[in-house]
XYZ file of C-alpha atoms in Angstrom:
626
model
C 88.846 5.776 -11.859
C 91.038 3.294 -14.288
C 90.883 3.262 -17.534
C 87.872 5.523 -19.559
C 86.779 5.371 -22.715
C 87.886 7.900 -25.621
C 84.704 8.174 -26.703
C 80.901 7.631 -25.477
C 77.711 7.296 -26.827
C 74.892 8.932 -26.069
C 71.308 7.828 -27.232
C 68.738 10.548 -26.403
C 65.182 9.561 -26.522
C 62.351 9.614 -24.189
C 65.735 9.182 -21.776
C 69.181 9.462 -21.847
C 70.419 5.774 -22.888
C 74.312 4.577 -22.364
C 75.728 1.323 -23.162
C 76.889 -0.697 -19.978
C 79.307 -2.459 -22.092
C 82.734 -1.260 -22.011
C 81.628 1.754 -19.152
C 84.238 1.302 -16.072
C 81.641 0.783 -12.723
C 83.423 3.916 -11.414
C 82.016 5.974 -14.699
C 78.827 4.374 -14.335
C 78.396 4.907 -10.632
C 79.195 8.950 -11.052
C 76.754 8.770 -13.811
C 73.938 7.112 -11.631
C 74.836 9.570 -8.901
C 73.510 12.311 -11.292
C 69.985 11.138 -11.210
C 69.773 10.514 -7.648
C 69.794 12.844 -4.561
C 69.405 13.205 -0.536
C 65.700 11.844 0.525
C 65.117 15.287 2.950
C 61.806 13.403 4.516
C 63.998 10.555 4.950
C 66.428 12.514 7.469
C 63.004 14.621 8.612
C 61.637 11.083 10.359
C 65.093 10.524 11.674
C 65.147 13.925 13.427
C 61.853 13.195 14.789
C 62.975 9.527 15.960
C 60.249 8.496 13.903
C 59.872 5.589 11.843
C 61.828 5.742 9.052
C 60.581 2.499 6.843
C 59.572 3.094 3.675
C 61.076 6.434 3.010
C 64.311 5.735 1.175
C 67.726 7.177 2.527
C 68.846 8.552 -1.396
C 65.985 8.599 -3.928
C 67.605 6.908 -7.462
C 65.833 8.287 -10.755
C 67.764 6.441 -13.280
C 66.536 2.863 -14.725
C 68.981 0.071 -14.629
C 68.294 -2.054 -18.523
C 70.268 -5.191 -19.658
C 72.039 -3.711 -21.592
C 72.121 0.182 -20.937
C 71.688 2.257 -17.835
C 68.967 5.318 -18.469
C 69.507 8.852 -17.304
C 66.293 11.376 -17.194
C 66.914 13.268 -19.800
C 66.917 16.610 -18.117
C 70.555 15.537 -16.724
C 71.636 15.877 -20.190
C 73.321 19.002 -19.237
C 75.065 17.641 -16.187
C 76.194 14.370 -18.164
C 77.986 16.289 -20.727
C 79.689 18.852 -18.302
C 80.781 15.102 -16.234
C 82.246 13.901 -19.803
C 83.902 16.779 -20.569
C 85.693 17.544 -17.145
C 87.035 13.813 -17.378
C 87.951 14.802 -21.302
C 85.650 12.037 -22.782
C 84.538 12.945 -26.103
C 80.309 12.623 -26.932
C 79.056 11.531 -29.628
C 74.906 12.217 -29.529
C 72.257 10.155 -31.688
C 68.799 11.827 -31.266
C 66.382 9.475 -31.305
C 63.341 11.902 -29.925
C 59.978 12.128 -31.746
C 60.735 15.018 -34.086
C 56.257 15.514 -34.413
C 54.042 16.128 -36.793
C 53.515 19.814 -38.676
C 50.689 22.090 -36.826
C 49.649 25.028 -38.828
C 48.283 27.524 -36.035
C 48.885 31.314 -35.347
C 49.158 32.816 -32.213
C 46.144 35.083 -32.286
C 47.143 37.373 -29.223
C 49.734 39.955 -27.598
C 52.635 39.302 -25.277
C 53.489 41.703 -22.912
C 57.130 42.458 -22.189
C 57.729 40.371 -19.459
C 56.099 37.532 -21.063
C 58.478 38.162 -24.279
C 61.333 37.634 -22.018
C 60.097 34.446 -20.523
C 58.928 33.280 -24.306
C 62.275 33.883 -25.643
C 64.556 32.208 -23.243
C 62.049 28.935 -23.663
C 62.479 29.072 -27.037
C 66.338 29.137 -27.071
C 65.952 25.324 -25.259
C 64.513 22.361 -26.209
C 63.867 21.381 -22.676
C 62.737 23.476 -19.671
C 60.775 25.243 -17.004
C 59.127 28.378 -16.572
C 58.872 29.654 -13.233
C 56.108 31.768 -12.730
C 53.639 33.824 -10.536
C 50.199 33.211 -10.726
C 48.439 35.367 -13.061
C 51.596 35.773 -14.780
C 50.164 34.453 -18.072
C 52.138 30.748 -18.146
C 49.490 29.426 -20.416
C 49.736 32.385 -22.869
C 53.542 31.798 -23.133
C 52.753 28.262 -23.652
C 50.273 29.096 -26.522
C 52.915 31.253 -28.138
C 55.340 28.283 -28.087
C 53.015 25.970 -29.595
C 52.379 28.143 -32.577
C 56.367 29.124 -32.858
C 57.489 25.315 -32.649
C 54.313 24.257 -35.032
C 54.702 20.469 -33.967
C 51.784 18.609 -32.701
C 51.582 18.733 -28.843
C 50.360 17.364 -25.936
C 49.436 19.442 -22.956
C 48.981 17.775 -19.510
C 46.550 18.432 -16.540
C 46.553 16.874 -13.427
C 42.799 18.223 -12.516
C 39.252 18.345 -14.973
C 39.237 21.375 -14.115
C 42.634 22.694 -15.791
C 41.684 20.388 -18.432
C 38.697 22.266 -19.399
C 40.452 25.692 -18.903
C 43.448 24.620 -21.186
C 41.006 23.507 -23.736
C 39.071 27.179 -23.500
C 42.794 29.091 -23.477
C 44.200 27.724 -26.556
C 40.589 28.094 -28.430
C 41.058 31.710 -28.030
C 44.757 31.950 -28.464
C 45.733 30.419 -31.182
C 41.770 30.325 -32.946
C 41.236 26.731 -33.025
C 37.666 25.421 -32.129
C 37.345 23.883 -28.528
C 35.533 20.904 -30.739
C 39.073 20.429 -32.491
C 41.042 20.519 -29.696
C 41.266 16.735 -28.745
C 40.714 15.747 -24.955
C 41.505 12.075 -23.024
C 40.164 12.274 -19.743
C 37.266 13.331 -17.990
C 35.334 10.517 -19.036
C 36.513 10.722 -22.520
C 39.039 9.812 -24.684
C 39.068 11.934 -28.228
C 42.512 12.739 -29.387
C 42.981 13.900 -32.186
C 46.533 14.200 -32.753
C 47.157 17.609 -33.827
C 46.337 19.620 -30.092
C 45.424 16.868 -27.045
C 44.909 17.930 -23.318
C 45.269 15.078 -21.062
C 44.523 14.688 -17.900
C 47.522 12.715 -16.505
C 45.969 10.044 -14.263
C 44.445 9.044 -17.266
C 47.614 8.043 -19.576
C 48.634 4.950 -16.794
C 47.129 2.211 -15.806
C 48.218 -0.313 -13.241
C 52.105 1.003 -13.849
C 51.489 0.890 -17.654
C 51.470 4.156 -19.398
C 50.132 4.529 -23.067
C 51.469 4.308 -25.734
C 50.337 7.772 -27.256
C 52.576 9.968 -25.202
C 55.537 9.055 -27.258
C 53.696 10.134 -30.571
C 53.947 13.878 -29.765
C 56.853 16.091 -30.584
C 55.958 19.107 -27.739
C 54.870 18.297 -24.427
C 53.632 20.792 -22.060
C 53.514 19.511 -18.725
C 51.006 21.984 -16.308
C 51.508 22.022 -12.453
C 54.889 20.341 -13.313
C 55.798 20.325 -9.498
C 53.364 17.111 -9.260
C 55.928 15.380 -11.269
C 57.398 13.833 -8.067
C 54.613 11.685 -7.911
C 55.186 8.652 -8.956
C 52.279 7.493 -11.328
C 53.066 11.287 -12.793
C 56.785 10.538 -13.154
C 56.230 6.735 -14.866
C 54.463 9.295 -17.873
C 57.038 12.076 -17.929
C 59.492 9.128 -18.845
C 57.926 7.503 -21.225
C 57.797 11.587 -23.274
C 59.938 11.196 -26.121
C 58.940 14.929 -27.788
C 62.167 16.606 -28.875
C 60.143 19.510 -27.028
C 59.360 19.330 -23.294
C 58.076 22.434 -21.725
C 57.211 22.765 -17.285
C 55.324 25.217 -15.704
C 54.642 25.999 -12.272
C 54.555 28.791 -9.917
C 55.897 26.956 -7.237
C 58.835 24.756 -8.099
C 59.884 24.393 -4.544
C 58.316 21.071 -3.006
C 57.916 20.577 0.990
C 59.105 17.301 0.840
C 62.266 18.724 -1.028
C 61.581 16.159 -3.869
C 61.719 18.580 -6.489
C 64.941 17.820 -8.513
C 62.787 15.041 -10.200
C 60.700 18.040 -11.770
C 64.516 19.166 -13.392
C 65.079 15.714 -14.152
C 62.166 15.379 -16.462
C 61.317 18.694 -17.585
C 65.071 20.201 -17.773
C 66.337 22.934 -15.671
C 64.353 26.476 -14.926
C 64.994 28.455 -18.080
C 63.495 31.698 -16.859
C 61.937 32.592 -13.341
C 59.625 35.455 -12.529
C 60.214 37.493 -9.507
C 57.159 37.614 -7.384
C 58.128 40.720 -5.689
C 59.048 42.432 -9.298
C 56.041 40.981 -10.665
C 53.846 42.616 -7.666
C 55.474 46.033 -8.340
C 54.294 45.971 -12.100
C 50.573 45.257 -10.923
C 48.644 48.179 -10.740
C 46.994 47.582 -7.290
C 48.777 47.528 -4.089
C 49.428 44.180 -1.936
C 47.877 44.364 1.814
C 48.149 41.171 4.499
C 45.735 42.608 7.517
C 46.934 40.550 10.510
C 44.004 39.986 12.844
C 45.223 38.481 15.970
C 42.783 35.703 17.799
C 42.197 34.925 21.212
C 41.937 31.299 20.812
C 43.633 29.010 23.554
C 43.750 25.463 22.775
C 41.386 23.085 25.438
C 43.922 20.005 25.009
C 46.840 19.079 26.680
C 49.800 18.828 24.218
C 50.685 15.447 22.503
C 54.269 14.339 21.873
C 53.696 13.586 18.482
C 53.472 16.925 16.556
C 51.063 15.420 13.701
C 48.927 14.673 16.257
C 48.898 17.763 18.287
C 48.933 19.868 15.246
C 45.516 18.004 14.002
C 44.306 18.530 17.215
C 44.808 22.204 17.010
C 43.122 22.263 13.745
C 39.800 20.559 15.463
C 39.641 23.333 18.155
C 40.046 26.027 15.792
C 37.390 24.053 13.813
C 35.251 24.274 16.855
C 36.034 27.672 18.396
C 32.477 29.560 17.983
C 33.587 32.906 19.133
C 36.717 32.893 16.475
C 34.219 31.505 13.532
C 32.030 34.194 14.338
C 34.336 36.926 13.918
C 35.218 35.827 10.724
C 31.792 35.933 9.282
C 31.290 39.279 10.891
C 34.831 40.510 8.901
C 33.424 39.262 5.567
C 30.392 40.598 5.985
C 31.758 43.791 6.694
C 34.549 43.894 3.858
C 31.207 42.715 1.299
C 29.156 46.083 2.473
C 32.590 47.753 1.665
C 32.346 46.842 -1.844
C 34.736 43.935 -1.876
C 34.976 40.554 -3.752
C 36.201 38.016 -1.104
C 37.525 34.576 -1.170
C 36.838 32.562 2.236
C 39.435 29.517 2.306
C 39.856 26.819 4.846
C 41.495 23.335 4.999
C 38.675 21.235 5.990
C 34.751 20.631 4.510
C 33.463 21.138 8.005
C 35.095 24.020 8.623
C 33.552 25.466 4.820
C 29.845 24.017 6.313
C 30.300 26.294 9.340
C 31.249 29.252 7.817
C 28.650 29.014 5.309
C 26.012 28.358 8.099
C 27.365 31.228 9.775
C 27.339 33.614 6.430
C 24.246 32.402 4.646
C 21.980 34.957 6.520
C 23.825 37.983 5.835
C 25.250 37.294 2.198
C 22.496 36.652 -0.599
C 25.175 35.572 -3.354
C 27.077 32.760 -1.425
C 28.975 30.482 -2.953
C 30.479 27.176 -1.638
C 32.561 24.942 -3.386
C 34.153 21.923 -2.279
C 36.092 19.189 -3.873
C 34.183 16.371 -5.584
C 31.713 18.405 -7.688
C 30.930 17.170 -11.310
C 31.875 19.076 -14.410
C 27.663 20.277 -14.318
C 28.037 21.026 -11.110
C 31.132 23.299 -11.697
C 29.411 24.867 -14.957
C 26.464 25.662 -13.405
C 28.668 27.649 -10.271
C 30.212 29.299 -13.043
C 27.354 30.435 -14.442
C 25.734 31.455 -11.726
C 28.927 33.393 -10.495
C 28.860 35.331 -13.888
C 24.878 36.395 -13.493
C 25.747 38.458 -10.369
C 25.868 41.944 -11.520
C 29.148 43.976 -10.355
C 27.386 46.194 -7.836
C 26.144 43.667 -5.784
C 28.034 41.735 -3.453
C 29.052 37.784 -3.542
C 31.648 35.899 -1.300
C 33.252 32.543 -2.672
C 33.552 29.738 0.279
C 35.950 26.948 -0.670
C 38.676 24.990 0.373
C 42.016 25.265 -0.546
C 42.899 22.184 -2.202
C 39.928 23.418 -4.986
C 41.006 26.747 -5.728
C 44.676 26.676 -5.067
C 45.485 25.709 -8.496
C 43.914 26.726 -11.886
C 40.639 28.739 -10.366
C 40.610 31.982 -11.885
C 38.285 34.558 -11.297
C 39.291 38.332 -11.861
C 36.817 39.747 -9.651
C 38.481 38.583 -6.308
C 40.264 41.541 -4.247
C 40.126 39.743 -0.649
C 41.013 36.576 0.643
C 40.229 35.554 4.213
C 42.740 32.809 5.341
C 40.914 31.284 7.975
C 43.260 28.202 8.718
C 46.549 28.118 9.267
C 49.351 27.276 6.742
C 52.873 27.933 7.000
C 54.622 26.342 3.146
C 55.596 29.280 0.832
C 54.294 27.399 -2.026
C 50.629 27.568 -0.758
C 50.664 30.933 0.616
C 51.725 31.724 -2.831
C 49.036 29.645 -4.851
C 46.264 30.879 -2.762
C 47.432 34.490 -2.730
C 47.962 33.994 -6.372
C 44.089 34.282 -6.460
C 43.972 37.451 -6.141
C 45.859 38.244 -8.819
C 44.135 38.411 -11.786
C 43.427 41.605 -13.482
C 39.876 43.600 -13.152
C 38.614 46.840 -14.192
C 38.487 48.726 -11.518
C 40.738 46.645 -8.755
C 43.257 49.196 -7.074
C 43.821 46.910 -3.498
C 44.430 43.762 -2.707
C 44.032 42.416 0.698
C 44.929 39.042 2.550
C 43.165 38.822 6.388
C 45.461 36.171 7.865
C 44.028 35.409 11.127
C 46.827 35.126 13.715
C 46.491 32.914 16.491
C 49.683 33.406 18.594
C 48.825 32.173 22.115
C 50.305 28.833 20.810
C 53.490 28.413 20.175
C 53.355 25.893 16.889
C 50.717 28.591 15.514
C 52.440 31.315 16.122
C 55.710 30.125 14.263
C 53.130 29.351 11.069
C 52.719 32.846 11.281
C 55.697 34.258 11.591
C 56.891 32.085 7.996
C 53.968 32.907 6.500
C 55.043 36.989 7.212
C 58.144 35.791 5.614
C 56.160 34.007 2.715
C 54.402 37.258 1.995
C 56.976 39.852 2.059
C 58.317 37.700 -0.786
C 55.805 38.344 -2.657
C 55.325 41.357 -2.734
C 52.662 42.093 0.229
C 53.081 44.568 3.117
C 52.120 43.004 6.509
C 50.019 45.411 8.469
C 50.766 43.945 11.795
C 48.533 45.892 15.020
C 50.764 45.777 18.549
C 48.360 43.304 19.588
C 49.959 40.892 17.158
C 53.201 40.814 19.635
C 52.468 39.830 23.235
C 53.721 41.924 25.472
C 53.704 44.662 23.238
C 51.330 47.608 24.285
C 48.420 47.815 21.565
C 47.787 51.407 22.121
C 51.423 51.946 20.019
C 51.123 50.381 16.498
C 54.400 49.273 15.045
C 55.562 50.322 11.581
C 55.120 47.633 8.833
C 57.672 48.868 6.832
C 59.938 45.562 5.850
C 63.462 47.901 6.372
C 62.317 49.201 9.682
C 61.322 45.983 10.879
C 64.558 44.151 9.483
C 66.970 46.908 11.435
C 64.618 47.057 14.762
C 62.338 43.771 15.207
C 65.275 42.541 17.594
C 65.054 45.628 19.488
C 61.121 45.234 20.003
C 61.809 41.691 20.971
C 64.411 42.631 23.421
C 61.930 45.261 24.655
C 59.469 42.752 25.181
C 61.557 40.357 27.465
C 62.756 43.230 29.001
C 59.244 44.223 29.812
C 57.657 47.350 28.009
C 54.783 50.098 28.961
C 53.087 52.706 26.984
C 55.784 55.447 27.376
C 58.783 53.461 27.158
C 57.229 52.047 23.545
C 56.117 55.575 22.788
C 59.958 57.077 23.214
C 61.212 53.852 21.092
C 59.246 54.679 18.385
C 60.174 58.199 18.567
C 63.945 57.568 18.344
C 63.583 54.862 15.616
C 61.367 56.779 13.361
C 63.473 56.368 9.976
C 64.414 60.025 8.730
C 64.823 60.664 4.775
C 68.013 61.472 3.870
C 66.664 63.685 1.673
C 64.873 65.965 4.207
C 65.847 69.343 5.564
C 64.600 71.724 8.456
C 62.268 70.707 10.248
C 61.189 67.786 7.963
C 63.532 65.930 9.873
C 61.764 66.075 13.127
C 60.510 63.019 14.140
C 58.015 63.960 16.352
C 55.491 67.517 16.134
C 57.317 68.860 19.437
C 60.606 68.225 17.646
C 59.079 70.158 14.372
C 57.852 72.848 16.976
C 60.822 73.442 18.962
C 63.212 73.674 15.411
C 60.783 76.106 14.085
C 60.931 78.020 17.369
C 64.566 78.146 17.307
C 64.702 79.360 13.670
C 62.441 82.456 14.767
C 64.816 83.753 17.608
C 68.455 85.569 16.025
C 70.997 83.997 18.421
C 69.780 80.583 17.302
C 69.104 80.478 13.729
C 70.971 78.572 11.420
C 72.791 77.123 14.511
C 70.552 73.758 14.962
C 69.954 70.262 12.829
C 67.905 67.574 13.444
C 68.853 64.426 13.725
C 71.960 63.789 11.962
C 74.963 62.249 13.010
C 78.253 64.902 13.963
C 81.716 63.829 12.228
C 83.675 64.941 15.265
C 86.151 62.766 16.224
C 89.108 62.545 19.141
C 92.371 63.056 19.464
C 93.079 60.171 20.996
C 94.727 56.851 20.476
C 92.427 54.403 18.419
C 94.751 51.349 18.220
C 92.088 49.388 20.111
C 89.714 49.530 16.975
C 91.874 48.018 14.211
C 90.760 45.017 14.364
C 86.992 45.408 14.945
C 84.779 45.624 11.835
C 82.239 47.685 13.439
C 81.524 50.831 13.018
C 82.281 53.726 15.789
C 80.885 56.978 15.810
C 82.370 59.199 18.085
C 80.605 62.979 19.145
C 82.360 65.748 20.733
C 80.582 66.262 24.128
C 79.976 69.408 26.445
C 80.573 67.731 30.032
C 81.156 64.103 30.088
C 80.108 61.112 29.624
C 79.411 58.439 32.313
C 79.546 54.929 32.610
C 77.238 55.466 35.784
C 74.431 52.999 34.322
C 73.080 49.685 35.100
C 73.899 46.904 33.031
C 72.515 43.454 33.632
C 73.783 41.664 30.683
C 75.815 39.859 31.917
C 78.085 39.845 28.838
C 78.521 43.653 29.342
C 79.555 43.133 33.182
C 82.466 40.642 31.677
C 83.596 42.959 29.051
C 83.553 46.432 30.578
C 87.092 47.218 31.071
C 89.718 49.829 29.914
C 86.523 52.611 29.604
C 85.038 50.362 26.820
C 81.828 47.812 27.003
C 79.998 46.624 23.985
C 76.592 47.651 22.563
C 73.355 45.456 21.344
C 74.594 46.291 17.928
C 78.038 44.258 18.893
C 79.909 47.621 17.909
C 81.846 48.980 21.107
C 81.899 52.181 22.486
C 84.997 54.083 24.653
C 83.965 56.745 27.634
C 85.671 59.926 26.948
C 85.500 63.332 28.286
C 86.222 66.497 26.898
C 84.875 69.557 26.520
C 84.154 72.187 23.640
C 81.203 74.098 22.035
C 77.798 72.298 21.494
């Protein structure tokens, strides 16, 4: 690398600022190399063979000055780690925006978990919190404000966060909503002290005002939006000593999310979703209802295309709309809250045409609507008494992020979706906690006749199990499966036997051969005894039977495995990982079966062919008691 410097400065401000005089190019290349990364939708397009202009190959973050080279300043840590390993000594001026004294007290209660998450923010200066919905981010963030007591600036990317932010920190830290300042919205009142900001707002035509530099915390909401770029040209231009992200969903589709760590600083404390399910006290349901839709069109090359297409036919598929309305109906009569979601506005008017008759409190809300508009939904929504039943009809873009409402126990997913991000924002709805709320349910309606659909499903299973939902999947959910035998939706049975079903499947499958599966895979607790063991009621019968008759009791277990082993020559397992379990037999046993694999025909030789499981077993006979 030549010759390097004894000693570097570092200027930290609203970036990370090093001199280019005097920096070897090979220094100052690895440093630039720390702000940039692999464009994924770059090599996406390529994969496609699809046009690949305008998407750059390796997406640069840091800004090239006359005179210096600036790093975001969330690579701070990664800059001094590159310094040190190449034993350059630092030497840090802080140039950040210290901010003004606030005098406010936090006015509420933390609970555990969110003393955890509060603590490890407050041991950085810079960072992210990670976080399920309904988790409490913006109580943590209220906490922060009053422990730092700087001024701070909090910022939205929606009116609608705007005006919840505003309403939060009014109640949590017992400052009027009047003296909480606000720019955005159609008005531009900071004061200063407390500001919410709606983002769009702070940058015009590539120029970003000149107030965001006068804070000394900034609380960036929704910080996953940072990647785009109006959203990124404020983040830089931040020059609090404090910088604080929070999301649920850090993870971006278009893998552009280390410019979220580059501006806010890495994640300094991430919530489990499944841990965070476990602590709720309701359960987590996904009801798979399987459709019968079968797309009209022939298939497109282009999968944009084709998957648009798909979206239209669902859109216009009577019989499949129809069913939906007649589910929420039914789950309102139950005595449930539901949220109806879909993807598109004519797609919401159907629905609501379709639910309008049966439903007297219907609800539709759409993107667009006016602050009045909102208000007056909101305060309508409020007026319904608890006993009688409502359904909320929106699309997902409007209520995936900063809706709340703590009534809702039931979301209907009526469009497909496959990210893990949005399954998790929109499930995140449901969330919030309500007197009275013991379930939870998602109705994800399955349409696996087509092949692109079905695979949305199966990652959106995945998606769900992470957080914390169990999938309640029918037969009729696996084609080829007979419905008249449900599966088990327990995740570990389906982990050690959904290749078996699959396999069962190809194989072909009828009622009794799925019936005897079932029987021999039912999971036994190791815990059990007697006849607890069974795992059928013939089973149970035929123990207790046995029990009742002298020359049998006490001579019989149910299904456990028998350490009896050979005495034989085992050299031909040394070197095989797998596990063997070998059972003293009355008789023999015979190799007298037909295998059409063909990879078993290959490898049967010397007594021994290999099993599913890839573990072999040896024919032996011998002979001995039972």
């Amino acid at each position: 690398m030549g010759e390097l410097p004894e000693v570097l400065e570092l200027v930290l401000g609203n970036q990370i600022y090093i001199a280019k005089e005097g920096l070897h190019p090979a220094l100052r290349n690895r440093l630039l190399r720390l702000a940039a990364f692999q464009n994924p939708e770059f090599y996406k397009a390529q994969a496609m063979r699809l046009s690949t202009y305008g998407k750059p190959r390796v997406i640069a973050c840091a800004e090239d000055h006359p005179h210096h080279i600036g790093l975001p300043r969330g690579c701070l840590d990664d800059v001094c780690a590159t310094l040190t390993d190449l034993r350059i000594r630092i030497a840090m001026r802080d140039e950040r925006h210290a901010g003004r004294p606030l005098q406010v007290r936090f006015e509420g209660e933390l609970r555990p978990e969110q003393e955890t998450a509060a603590e490890a923010l407050l041991a950085h200066d810079t960072g992210v919190l990670a976080a399920t919905t309904a988790f409490g981010k913006t109580v943590v963030a209220a906490w922060l404000i009053a422990r730092r007591s700087v001024n701070t600036l909090v910022l939205v990317h929606r009116r609608q966060l705007l005006d919840q932010w505003i309403e939060r920190l009014s109640t949590f830290l017992g400052v009027p909503a009047k003296a909480i300042g606000r720019i955005g919205g159609g008005r531009s009142r900071p004061n200063g002290q407390i500001d919410v900001a709606i983002i769009q707002s702070l940058v015009r035509e590539g120029v970003v005002d000149d107030r965001v530099g006068e804070y000394g915390h900034v609380i960036i909401d929704e910080c996953h939006h940072l990647s785009a770029p109006g959203f990124e040209q404020v983040a830089r231009q931040v020059k609090a000593r404090y910088v604080l992200g929070l999301s649920a969903t850090v993870a971006r589709k278009d893998g552009h999310h280390p410019i979220i760590f580059m501006q806010c600083g890495p994640v300094r404390h991430r919530v489990d979703a499944k841990t965070q399910a476990a602590r709720r006290p309701f359960d987590h349901f996904v009801i798979v209802q399987p459709t019968a839709f079968q797309p009209t069109r022939e298939a497109v090359p282009d999968k944009r295309v084709e998957f648009q297409s798909l979206y239209q036919q669902l859109i216009d598929d009577e019989r499949r709309s129809r069913r939906i309305c007649e589910d929420v109906t039914e789950s309102v009569r139950g005595g449930r809250s539901p949220l109806v979601l879909t993807e598109r506005n004519d797609h919401l008017e159907r629905l609501e045409q379709g639910l309008a008759p049966s439903i007297p409190h219907l609800v539709a809300l759409r993107a667009g609507m006016g602050r009045k508009q909102r208000q007056a939904i909101a305060d309508r929504l409020a007026a319904i008494p608890p006993e009688e039943g409502r359904v909320i009809l929106a699309t997902g873009k409007y209520v995936g992020e900063g809706f709340d409402d703590p009534r809702l126990d039931t979301l209907f997913l009526t469009l497909p979706v496959s990210w893990r991000g949005t399954v998790a924002q929109y499930a995140g709805r449901l969330h919030r906690l309500y007197d009275g709320k013991r379930e939870v349910r998602i109705y994800d309606y399955a349409d696996l006749h087509v092949p692109m659909l079905a695979r949305m499903f199966d990652r959106r299973c995945r998606c769900y199990e992470a957080i914390g939902y169990t999938v309640r999947l029918p037969a009729s959910a696996i084609l080829g499966w007979p419905a008249d035998v449900p599966l088990p939706s327990d995740p570990l049975w389906k982990r050690d036997y959904s290749g078996s079903v699959k396999r069962l499947v190809r194989d072909g499958v009828d009622f009794p051969l799925a019936s005897l599966f079932l029987h021999a895979a039912r999971t036994v607790p190791s815990e059990a005894e007697g006849a607890d063991r069974a795992r059928s009621a013939s089973e149970a019968f035929l123990y207790r039977r046995l029990e009742t008759l002298p020359e049998t009791k006490g001579r019989f277990r149910l299904n456990v495995p028998l350490p009896i082993a050979f005495d034989l020559n085992l050299d031909w397992l040394k070197d095989r990982p797998q596990e063997v379990r070998l059972f003293r037999l009355t008789g023999s046993v015979t190799r007298n079966i037909i295998v059409h694999d063909p990879l078993v025909r290959m490898s049967r030789h010397r007594g021994t062919f290999p099993q599913p499981s890839g573990g072999p077993v040896q024919e032996h006979r011998a002979g001995g008691e039972a």
